[in-house]
Coordinates of C-alpha atoms and ligand atoms in Angstrom, one line a residue:
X280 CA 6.1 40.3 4.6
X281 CA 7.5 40.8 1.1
X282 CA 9.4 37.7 0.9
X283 CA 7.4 35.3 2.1
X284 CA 8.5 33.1 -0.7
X285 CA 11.8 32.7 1.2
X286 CA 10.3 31.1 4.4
X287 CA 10.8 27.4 4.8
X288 CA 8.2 25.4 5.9
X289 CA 8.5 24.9 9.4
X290 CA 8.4 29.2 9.5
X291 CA 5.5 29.2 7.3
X292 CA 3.3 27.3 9.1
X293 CA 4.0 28.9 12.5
X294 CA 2.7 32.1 10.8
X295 CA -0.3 30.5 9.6
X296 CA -1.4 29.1 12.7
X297 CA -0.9 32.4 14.6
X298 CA -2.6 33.9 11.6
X299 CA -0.3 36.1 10.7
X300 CA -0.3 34.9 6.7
X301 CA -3.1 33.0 4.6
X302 CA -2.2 30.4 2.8
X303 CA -3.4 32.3 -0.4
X304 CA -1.0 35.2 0.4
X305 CA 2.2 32.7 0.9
X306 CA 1.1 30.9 -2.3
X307 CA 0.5 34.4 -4.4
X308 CA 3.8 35.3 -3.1
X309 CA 5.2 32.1 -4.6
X310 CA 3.7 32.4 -7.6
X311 CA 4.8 35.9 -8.1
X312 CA 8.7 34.7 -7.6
X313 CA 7.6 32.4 -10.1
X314 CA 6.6 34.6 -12.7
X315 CA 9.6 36.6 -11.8
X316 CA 12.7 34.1 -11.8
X317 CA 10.8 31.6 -14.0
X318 CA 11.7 32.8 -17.7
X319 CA 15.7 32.3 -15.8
X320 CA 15.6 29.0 -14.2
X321 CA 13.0 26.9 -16.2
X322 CA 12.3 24.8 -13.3
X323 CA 8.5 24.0 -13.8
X324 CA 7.3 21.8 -16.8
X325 CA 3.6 23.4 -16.1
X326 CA 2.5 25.6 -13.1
X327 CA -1.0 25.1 -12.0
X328 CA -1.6 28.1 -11.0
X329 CA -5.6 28.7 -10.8
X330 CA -5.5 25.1 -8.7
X331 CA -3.1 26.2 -6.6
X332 CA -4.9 29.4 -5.4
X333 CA -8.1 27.5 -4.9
X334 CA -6.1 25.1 -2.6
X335 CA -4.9 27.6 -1.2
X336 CA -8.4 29.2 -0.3
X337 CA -9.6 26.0 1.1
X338 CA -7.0 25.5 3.2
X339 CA -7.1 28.8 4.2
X340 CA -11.2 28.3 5.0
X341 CA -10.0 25.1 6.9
X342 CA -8.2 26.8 9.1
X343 CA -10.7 29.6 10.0
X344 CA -12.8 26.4 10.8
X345 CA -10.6 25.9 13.8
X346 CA -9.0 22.8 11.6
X347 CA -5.2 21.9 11.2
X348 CA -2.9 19.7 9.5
X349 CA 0.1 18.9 9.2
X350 CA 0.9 21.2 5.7
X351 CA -2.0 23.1 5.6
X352 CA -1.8 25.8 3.2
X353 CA 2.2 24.8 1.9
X354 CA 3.0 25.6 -1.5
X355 CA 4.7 22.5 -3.3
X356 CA 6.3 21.7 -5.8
X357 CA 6.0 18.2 -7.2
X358 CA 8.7 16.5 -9.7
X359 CA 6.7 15.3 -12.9
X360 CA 7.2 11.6 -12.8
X361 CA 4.7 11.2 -9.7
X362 CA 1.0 11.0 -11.1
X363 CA -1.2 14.2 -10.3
X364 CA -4.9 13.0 -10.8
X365 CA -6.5 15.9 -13.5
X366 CA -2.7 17.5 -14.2
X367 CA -0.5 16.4 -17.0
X368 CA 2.4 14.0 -16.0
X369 CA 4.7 13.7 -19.0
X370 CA 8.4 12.0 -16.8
X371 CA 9.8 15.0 -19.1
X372 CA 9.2 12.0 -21.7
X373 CA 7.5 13.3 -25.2
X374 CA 6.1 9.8 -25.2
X375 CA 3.7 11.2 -22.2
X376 CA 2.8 14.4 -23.7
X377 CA -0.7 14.8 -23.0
X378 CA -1.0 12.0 -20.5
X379 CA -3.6 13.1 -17.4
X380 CA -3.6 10.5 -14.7
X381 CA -7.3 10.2 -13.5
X382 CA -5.4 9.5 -10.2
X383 CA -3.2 10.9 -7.9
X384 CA 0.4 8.8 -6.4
X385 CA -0.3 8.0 -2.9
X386 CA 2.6 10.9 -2.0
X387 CA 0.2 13.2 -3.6
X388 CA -2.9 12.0 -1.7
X389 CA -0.9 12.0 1.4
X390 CA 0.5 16.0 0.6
X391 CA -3.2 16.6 0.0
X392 CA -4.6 15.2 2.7
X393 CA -2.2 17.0 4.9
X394 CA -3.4 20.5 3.2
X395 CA -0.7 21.2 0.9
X396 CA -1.0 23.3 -2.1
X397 CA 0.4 22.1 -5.3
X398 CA 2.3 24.6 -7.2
X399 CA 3.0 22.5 -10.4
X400 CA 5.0 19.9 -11.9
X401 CA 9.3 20.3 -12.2
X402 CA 11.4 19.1 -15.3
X403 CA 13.2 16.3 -14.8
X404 CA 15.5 14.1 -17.0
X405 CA 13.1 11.8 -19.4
X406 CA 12.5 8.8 -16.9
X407 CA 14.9 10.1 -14.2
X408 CA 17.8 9.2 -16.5
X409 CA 20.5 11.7 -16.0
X410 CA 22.5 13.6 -13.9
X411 CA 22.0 17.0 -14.7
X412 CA 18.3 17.6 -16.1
X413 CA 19.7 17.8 -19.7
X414 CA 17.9 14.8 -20.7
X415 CA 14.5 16.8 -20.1
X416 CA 12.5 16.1 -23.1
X417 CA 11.4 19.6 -23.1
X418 CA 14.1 21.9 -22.1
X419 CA 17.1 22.6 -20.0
X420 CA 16.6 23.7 -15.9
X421 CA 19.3 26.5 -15.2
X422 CA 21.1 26.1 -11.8
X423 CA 19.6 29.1 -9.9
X424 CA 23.2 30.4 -8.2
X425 CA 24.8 30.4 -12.0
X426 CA 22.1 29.8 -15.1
X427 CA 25.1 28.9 -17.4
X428 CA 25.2 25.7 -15.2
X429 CA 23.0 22.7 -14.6
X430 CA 20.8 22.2 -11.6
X431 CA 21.8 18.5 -11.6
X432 CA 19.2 15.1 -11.9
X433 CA 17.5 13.8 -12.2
X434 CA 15.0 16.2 -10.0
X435 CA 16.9 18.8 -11.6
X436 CA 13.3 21.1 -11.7
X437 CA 12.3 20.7 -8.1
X438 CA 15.7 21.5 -6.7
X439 CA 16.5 24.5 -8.6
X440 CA 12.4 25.6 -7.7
X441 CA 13.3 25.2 -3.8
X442 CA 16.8 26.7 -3.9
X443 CA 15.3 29.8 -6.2
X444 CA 12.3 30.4 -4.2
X445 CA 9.7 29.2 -6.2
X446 CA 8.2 26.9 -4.3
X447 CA 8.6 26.1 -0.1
X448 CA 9.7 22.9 -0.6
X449 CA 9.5 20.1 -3.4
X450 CA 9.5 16.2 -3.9
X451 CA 12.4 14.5 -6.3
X452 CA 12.9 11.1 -6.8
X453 CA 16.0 8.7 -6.2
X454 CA 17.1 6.0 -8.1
X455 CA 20.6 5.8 -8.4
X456 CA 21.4 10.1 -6.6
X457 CA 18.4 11.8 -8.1
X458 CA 17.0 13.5 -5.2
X459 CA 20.4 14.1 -3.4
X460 CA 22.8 15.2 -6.0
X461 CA 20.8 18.1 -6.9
X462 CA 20.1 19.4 -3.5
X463 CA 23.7 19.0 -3.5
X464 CA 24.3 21.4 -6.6
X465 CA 21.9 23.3 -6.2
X466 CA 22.5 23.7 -1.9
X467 CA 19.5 22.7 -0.2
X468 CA 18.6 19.6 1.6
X469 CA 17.8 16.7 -0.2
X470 CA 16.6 13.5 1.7
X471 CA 16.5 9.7 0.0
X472 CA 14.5 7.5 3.1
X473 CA 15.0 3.8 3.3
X474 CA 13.8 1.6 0.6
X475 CA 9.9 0.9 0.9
X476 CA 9.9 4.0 3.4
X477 CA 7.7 5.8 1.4
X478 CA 5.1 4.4 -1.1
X479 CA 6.0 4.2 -5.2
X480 CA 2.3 3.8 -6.1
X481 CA 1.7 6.1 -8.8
X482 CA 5.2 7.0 -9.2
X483 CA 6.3 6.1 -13.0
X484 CA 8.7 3.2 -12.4
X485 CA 12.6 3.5 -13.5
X486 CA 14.0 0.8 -11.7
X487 CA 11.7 -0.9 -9.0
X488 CA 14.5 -2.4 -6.8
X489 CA 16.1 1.0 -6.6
X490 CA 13.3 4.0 -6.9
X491 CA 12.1 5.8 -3.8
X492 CA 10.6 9.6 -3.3
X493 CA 12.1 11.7 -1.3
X494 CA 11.4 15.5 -0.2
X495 CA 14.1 18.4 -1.2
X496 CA 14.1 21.3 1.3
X497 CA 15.6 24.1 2.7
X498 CA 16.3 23.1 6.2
X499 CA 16.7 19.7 7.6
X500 CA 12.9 20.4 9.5
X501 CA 11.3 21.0 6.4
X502 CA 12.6 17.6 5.3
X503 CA 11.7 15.7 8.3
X504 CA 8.2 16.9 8.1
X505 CA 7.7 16.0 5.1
X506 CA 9.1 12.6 5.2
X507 CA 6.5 11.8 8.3
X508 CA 3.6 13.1 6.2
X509 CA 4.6 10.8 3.7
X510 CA 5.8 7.4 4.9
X511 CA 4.7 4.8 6.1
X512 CA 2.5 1.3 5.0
X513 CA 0.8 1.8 1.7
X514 CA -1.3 -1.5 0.6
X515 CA -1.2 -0.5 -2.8
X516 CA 3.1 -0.8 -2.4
X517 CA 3.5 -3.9 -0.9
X518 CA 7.4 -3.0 -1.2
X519 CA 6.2 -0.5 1.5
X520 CA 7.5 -1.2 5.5
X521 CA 4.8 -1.7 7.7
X522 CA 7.0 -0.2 10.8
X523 CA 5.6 2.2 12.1
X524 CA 6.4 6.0 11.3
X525 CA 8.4 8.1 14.1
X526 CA 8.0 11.6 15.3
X527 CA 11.1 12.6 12.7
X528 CA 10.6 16.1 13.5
X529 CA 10.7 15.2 17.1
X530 CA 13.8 12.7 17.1
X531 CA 15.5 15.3 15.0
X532 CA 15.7 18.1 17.6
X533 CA 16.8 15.4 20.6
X534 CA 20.2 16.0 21.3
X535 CA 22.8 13.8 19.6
X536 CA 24.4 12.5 22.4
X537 CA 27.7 10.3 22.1
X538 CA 28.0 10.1 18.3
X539 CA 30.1 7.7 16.1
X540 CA 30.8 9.2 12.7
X541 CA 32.6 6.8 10.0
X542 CA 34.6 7.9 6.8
X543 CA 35.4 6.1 4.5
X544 CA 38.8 6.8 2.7
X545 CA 37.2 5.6 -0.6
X546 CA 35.1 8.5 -0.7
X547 CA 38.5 10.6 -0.6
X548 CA 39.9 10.2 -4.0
X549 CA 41.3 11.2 -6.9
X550 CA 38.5 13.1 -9.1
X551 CA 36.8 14.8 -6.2
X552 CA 37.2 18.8 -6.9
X553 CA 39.9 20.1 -4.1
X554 CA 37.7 22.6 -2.5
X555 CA 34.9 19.9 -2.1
X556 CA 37.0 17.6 0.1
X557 CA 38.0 20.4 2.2
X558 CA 34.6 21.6 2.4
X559 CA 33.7 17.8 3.6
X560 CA 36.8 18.2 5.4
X561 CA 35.7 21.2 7.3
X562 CA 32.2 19.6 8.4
X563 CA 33.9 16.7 9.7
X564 CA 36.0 19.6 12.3
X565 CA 32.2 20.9 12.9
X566 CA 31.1 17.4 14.2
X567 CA 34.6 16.8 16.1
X568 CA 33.8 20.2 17.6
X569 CA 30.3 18.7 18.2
X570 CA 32.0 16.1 20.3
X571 CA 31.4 13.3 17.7
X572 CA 34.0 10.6 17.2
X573 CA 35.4 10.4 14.0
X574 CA 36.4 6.6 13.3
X575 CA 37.5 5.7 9.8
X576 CA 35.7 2.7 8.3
X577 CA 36.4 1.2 4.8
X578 CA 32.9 0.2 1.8
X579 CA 35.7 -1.5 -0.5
X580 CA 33.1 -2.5 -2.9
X581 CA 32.3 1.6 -3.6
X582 CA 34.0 0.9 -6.9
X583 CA 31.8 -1.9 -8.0
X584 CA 28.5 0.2 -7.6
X585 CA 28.6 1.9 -10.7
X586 CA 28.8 -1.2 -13.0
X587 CA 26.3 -2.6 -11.1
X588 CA 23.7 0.1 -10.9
X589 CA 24.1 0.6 -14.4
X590 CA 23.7 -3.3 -15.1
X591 CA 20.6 -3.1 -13.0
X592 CA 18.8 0.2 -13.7
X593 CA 18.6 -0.2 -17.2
X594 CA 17.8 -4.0 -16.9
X595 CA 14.7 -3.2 -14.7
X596 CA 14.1 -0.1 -17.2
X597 CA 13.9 -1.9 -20.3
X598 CA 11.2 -4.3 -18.5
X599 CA 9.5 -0.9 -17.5
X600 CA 9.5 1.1 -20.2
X601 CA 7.8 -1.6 -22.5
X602 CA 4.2 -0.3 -21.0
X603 CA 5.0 3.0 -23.3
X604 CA 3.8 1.5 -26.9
X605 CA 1.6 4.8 -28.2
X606 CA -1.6 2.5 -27.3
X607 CA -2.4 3.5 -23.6
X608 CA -1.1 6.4 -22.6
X609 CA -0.1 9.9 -24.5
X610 CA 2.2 10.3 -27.6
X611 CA 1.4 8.2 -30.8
X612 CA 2.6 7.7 -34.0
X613 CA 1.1 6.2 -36.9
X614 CA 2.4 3.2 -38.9
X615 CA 1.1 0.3 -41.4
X616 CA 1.1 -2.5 -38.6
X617 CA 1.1 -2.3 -35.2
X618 CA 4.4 -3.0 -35.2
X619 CA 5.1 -0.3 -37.1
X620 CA 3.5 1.9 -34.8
X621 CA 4.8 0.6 -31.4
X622 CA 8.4 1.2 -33.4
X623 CA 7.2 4.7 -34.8
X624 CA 6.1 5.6 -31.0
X625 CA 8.8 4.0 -29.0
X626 CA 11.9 5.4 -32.3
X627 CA 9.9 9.1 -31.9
X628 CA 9.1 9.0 -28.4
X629 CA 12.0 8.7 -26.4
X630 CA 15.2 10.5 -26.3
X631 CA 18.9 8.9 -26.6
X632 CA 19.4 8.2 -23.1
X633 CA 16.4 6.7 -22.9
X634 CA 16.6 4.5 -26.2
X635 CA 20.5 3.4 -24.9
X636 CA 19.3 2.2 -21.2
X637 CA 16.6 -0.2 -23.0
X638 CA 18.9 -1.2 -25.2
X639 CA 21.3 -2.1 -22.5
X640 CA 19.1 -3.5 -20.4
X641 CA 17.4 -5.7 -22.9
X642 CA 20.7 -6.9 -23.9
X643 CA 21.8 -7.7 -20.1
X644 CA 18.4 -9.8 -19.6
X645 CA 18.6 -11.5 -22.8
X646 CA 19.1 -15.0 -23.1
X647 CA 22.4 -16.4 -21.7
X648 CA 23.5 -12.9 -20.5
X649 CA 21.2 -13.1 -17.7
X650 CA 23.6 -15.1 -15.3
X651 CA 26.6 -13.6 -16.2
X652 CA 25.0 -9.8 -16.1
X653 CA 22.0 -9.2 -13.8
X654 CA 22.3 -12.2 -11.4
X655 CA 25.9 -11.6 -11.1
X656 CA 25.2 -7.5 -10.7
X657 CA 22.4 -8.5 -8.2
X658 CA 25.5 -10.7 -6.2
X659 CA 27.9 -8.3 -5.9
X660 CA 25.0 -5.5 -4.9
X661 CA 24.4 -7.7 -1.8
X662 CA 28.0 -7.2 -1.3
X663 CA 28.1 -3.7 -1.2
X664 CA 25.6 -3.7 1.5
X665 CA 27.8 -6.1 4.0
X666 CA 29.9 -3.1 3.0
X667 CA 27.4 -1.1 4.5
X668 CA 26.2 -3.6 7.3
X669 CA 29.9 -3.8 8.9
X670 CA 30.3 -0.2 8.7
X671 CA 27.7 0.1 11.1
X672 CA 28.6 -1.8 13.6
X673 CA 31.0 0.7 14.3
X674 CA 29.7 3.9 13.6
X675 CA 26.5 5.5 13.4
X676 CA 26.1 7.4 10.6
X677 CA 28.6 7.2 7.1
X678 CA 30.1 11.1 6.0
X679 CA 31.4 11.6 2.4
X680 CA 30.9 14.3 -0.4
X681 CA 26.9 14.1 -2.3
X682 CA 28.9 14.5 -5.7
X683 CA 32.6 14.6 -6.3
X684 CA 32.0 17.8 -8.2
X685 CA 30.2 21.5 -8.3
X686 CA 27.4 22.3 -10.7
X687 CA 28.9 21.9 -13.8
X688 CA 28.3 23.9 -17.3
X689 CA 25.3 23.6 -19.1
X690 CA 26.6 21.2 -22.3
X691 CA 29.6 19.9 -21.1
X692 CA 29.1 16.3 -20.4
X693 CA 26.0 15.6 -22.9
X694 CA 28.0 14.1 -25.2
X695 CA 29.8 11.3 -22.8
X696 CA 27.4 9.6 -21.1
X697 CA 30.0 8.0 -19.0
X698 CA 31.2 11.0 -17.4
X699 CA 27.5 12.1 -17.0
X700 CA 27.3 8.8 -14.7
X701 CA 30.2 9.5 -12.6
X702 CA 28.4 12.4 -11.2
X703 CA 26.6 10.0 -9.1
X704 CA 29.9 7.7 -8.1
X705 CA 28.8 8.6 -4.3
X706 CA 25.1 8.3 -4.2
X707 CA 24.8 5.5 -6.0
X708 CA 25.8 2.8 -3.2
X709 CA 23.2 3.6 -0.8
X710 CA 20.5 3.3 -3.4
X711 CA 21.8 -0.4 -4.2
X712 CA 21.8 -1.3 -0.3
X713 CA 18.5 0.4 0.1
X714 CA 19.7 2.5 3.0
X715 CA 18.7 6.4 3.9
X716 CA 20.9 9.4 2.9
X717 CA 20.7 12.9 3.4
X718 CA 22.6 15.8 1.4
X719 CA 22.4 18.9 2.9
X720 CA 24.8 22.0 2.4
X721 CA 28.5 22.3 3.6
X722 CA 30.1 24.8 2.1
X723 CA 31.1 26.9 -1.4
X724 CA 33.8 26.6 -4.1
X725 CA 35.6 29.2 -5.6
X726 CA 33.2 30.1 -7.8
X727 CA 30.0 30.6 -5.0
X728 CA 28.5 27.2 -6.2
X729 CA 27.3 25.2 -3.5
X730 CA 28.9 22.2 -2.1
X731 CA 26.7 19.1 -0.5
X732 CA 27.6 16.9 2.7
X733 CA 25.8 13.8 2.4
X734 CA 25.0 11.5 5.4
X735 CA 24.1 8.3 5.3
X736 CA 22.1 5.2 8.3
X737 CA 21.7 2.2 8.5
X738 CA 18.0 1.2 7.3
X739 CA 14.8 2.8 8.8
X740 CA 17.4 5.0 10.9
X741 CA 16.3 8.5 9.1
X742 CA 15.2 9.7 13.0
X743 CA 18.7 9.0 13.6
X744 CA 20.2 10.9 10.2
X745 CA 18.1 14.2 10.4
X746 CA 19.2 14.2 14.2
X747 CA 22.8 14.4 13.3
X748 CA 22.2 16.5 9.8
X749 CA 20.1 18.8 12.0
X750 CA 23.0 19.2 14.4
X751 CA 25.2 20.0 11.8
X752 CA 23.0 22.3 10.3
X753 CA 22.6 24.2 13.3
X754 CA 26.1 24.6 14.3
X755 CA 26.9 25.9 10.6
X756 CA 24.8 29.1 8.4
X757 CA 25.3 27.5 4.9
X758 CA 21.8 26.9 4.7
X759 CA 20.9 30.3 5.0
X760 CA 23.0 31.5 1.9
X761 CA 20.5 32.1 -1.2
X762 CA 21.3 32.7 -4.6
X763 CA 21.5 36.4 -6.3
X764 CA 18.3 35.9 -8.8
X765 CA 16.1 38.5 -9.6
X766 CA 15.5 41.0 -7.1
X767 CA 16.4 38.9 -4.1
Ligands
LIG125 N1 21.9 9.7 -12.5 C1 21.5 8.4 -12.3 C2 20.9 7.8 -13.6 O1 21.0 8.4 -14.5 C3 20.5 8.3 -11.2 C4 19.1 8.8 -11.6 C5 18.1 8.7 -10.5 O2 18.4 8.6 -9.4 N2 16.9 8.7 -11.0 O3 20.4 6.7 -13.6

C-alpha cells in the first residue's frame, strides 16, 4: 500500500469502504508525494496540510460511525480562483494576496459536504488568462512528464497535481480550454459540463457568459463522480439548470450501443503537430473497431471562434475585474487621491495579460464600438452554435484533437500572446456554444508527451459523453501511463 497516492478515486473509495485504508493514511500518502515531487512541479500555490489531515480524521470517524458519502475521505485539490472559506484565494493575481474568503464556492460546500478532503489551492494563470500557467502571478507550474515544459492553462496547477500524483483528483476551471487543454498536456481527463451545469457562486468571475468548473481526473469514473457531486440547481447561480442531475457514473458504464461519431475536417489542418492527428486518427480506428459510425460533419464557423472569444472574454473581463480597486479585497497601494490609489493598485496589481484583456475589453465596450464589436461577436457566437446544433442532428458526439499541439517549452510563447491563444483554437468553440467537452488521453508524441482526444455533446448530454469517453478509455491503456517523477 505504498503508492496509494496513485489510486484514482473510484479505487480509493472501494478501499475505504471495505476498510482496507483510512482516509488519513490515503491523504498522508498524498501529502508525502507532495513534499517529494513538489519542489519539481510547483503545482500548489499553498497546501493546507494540517486542515487536510483533520478532514481527513473526521471523515475517517464518519465512516467508523457506519456513515458514507459520496467522497468521503478523498484528497482534492482545488484550482485557486474558487473561494475556500478560512484559506487564501489569490486567482494567482498579486492584487489578491492575502485575500481569505469568509465563505466557501458552492463547489466547495458541495466537495465538503460529500466528505472530501482538501489538499490545497493549484497555480493558475492570474484570472485564468493563459494557456500555459505562465501568467501565474507567483511562479511557473512544470509539466510533470518533462519540467522544462508547461503544464498548460489556465488550471495549469491542478492538472500537473493529478497527473504527478499529488492529489486524487482536482477541479480547473473553463472559460475559453482551461480545464481541458491541460488535462490534454498534461494526459489525464479533463471534463468542461454544459453551461449552468455546475454552479459559478464563489468562483472569481473571468467572463460570466463563458466560465464553468469542471473536475480534472485520472479516469473518466473519477470525472463522472465528481461532476454528480457537483451539479445541479444552485439558487445563488441563477445561470444554474434546474434539470435534474443523472446517475453519470451509472449512464457511463451502460453500453454504447449504435454510436454516431462526427469529425469535422476543420479540426484536421494545417498547424496541428503530425503525430497528434494520427494519434486522433488512431482513436477514431478504436471507435470504428467499437462499432461506431464515423460520419464527417462540417462547424465552418471554427475559424471565427477565436476573434470572438477574444472580443467577448476580455469585454466581460474588463466589467469584472473593476471590483479589484485595493479597497475591498487584498493587495493595496497607496496614493494622494483615491484615484491615485485605485491606479497605484490596479498599475501594481495585475500582470500584462491581465492589464492588455481590460484594455481590450474596455475598448470593445466603449462607446460606438459596442455594435460593431461585442454585439456583432455575440451574433456570430450564436452562429457557431447552429454549427454545433446541425452537427448533431447527425451524430452524437463531435471527435477532434484538445490542442493542436504537445506541451510546449517553458518560455517559448510568453512573448506572443497570439500564438499563446491559438493553443486553445479547438476548445474554444464549445465554450461559446455552451456545450459539454471532455479531453481525456489518446496517445504520445515522439517525445513521451501526452496527447489529448477531446469529445464533445450536445447540451446537458455529459451522461451521453462520459459513456462514449469511458468506452474509449476502456478499450485503450493510455490512461494508465504515469510520468517518471521522483521515485515513481
Ligand atoms: N486560454 C484561454 C484564455 O486565455 C482560455 C482560458 C480559460 O479557459 N480560462 O482566455
Amino acid at each position: 500500500m505504498s503508492e496509494l497516492h496513485t489510486l484514482t478515486v473510484l479505487q480509493a473509495l472501494d478501499l475505504l469502504r471495505a476498510g482496507e485504508i483510512s482516509s488519513v493514511a490515503l491523504t498522508q500518502a498524498v501529502l508525502d508525494r507532495i513534499a517529494a515531487v513538489e519542489e519539481d512541479v510547483h503545482a500548489y500555490l499553498r497546501v493546507t496540510e494540517e486542515a487536510a489531515l483533520a478532514q481527513a480524521e473526521a471523515a475517517d470517524a464518519q465512516r467508523a460511525r457506519g456513515e458514507d458519502a459520496p467522497l468521503l475521505g478523498i484528497p482534492l485539490a482545488i484550482k485557486d480562483n474558487l473561494s475556500t472559506e478560512g484559506i487564501e484565494t489569490t486567482c494567482g493575481s498579486k492584487i489578491l494576496q492575502g485575500y481569505t474568503p469568509p465563505f466557501d464556492a458552492t463547489v466547495i460546500a458541495r466537495l465538503k459536504r460529500a466528505g472530501a478532503v482538501i489538499l490545497g489551492k493549484t497555480n493558475q494563470d492570474e484570472f485564468a488568462m493563459g494557456s500555459s500557467t505562465e501568467n501565474s502571478g507567483f511562479f511557473d507550474t512544470s509539466n510533470p512528464w518533462d519540467l522544462t515544459r508547461v503544464p498548460g492553462g489556465s488550471s495549469g496547477g491542478s492538472a500537473a497535481a493529478v497527473a504527478a500524483g499529488e492529489a486524487l483528483a482536482g477541479l480547473g476551471t473553463d472559460t475559453g480550454g482551461s480545464v481541458r487543454q491541460p488535462a490534454s498536456l498534461c494526459g489525464v481527463v479533463g471534463l468542461r459540463p454544459t453551461y449552468g451545469r455546475i454552479s459559478r457562486y464563489g468562483l472569481i468571475a473571468f467572463a460570466s457568459s463563458l466560465d464553468q468548473v469542471g473536475p480534472i481526473t485520472r479516469t473518466v469514473g473519477d470525472a463522472a463522480l465528481l461532476t454528480q457531486v457537483m451539479a445541479g440547481h444552485d439558487p445563488l447561480d441563477s445561470t444554474t439548470w434546474p434539470a435534474p442531475v443523472p446517475d453519470y457514473v451509472g449512464a457511463m458504464r451502460q453500453e454504447i450501443g449504435q454510436l454516431r461519431i462526427g469529425v469535422p475536417e476543420e479540426y484536421f489542418v494545417e498547424g496541428v503537430q503530425p503525430d497528434v492527428a494520427e494519434a486522433v486518427r488512431g482513436a477514431i480506428a478504436t471507435f470504428e473497431e467499437l462499432g461506431a459510425e464515423i460520419i464527417d460533419v462540417h462547424l465552418p464557423h471554427t475559424d471565427d471562434a477565436l476573434s470572438v472569444y477574444y472580443l467577448i472574454a476580455p469585454a466581460e473581463a474588463s466589467a469584472n475585474l473593476a471590483r479589484f480597486d485595493g479597497i475591498r479585497y487584498g493587495y493595496r497601494e497607496a496614493g494622494a487621491t483615491i484615484e491615485d490609489l485605485y491606479a497605484n493598485t490596479r498599475g501594481a496589481g495585475f500582470g500584462p495579460e491581465v492589464t492588455r484583456r481590460i484594455m481590450l475589453g474596455t475598448y470593445a465596450l466603449s462607446a460606438g464600438y459596442y455594435d460593431a464589436y461585442y454585439l456583432k461577436a455575440q451574433k456570430v457566437r450564436t452562429l457557431i452554435k447552429e454549427d454545433f446544433d446541425q452537427a448533431f442532428e447527425t451524430v452524437d458526439v463531435i471527435l477532434g484533437p484538445t490542442s493542436p499541439v504537445t506541451a510546449f517549452k517553458l518560455g517559448e510563447r510568453t512573448d506572443n500572446p497570439l500564438e499563446m491563444y491559438l493553443a486553445d483554437i479547438f476548445t474554444l468553440s464549445q465554450a461559446l456554444a455552451g456545450i459539454p467537452a471532455v479531453s481525456l488521453p489518446c496517445g504520445f508524441d515522439a517525445d513521451g508527451l501526452p496527447i489529448g482526444l477531446q469529445l464533445a455533446a450536445p447540451a446537458l448530454e455529459e451522461g451521453r459523453l462520459l459513456q462514449v469517453a469511458h468506452a474509449y478509455e476502456q478499450a485503450t491503456t493510455w490512461h494508465t501511463q504515469r510520468p517518471m517523477l521522483g521515485t515513481g
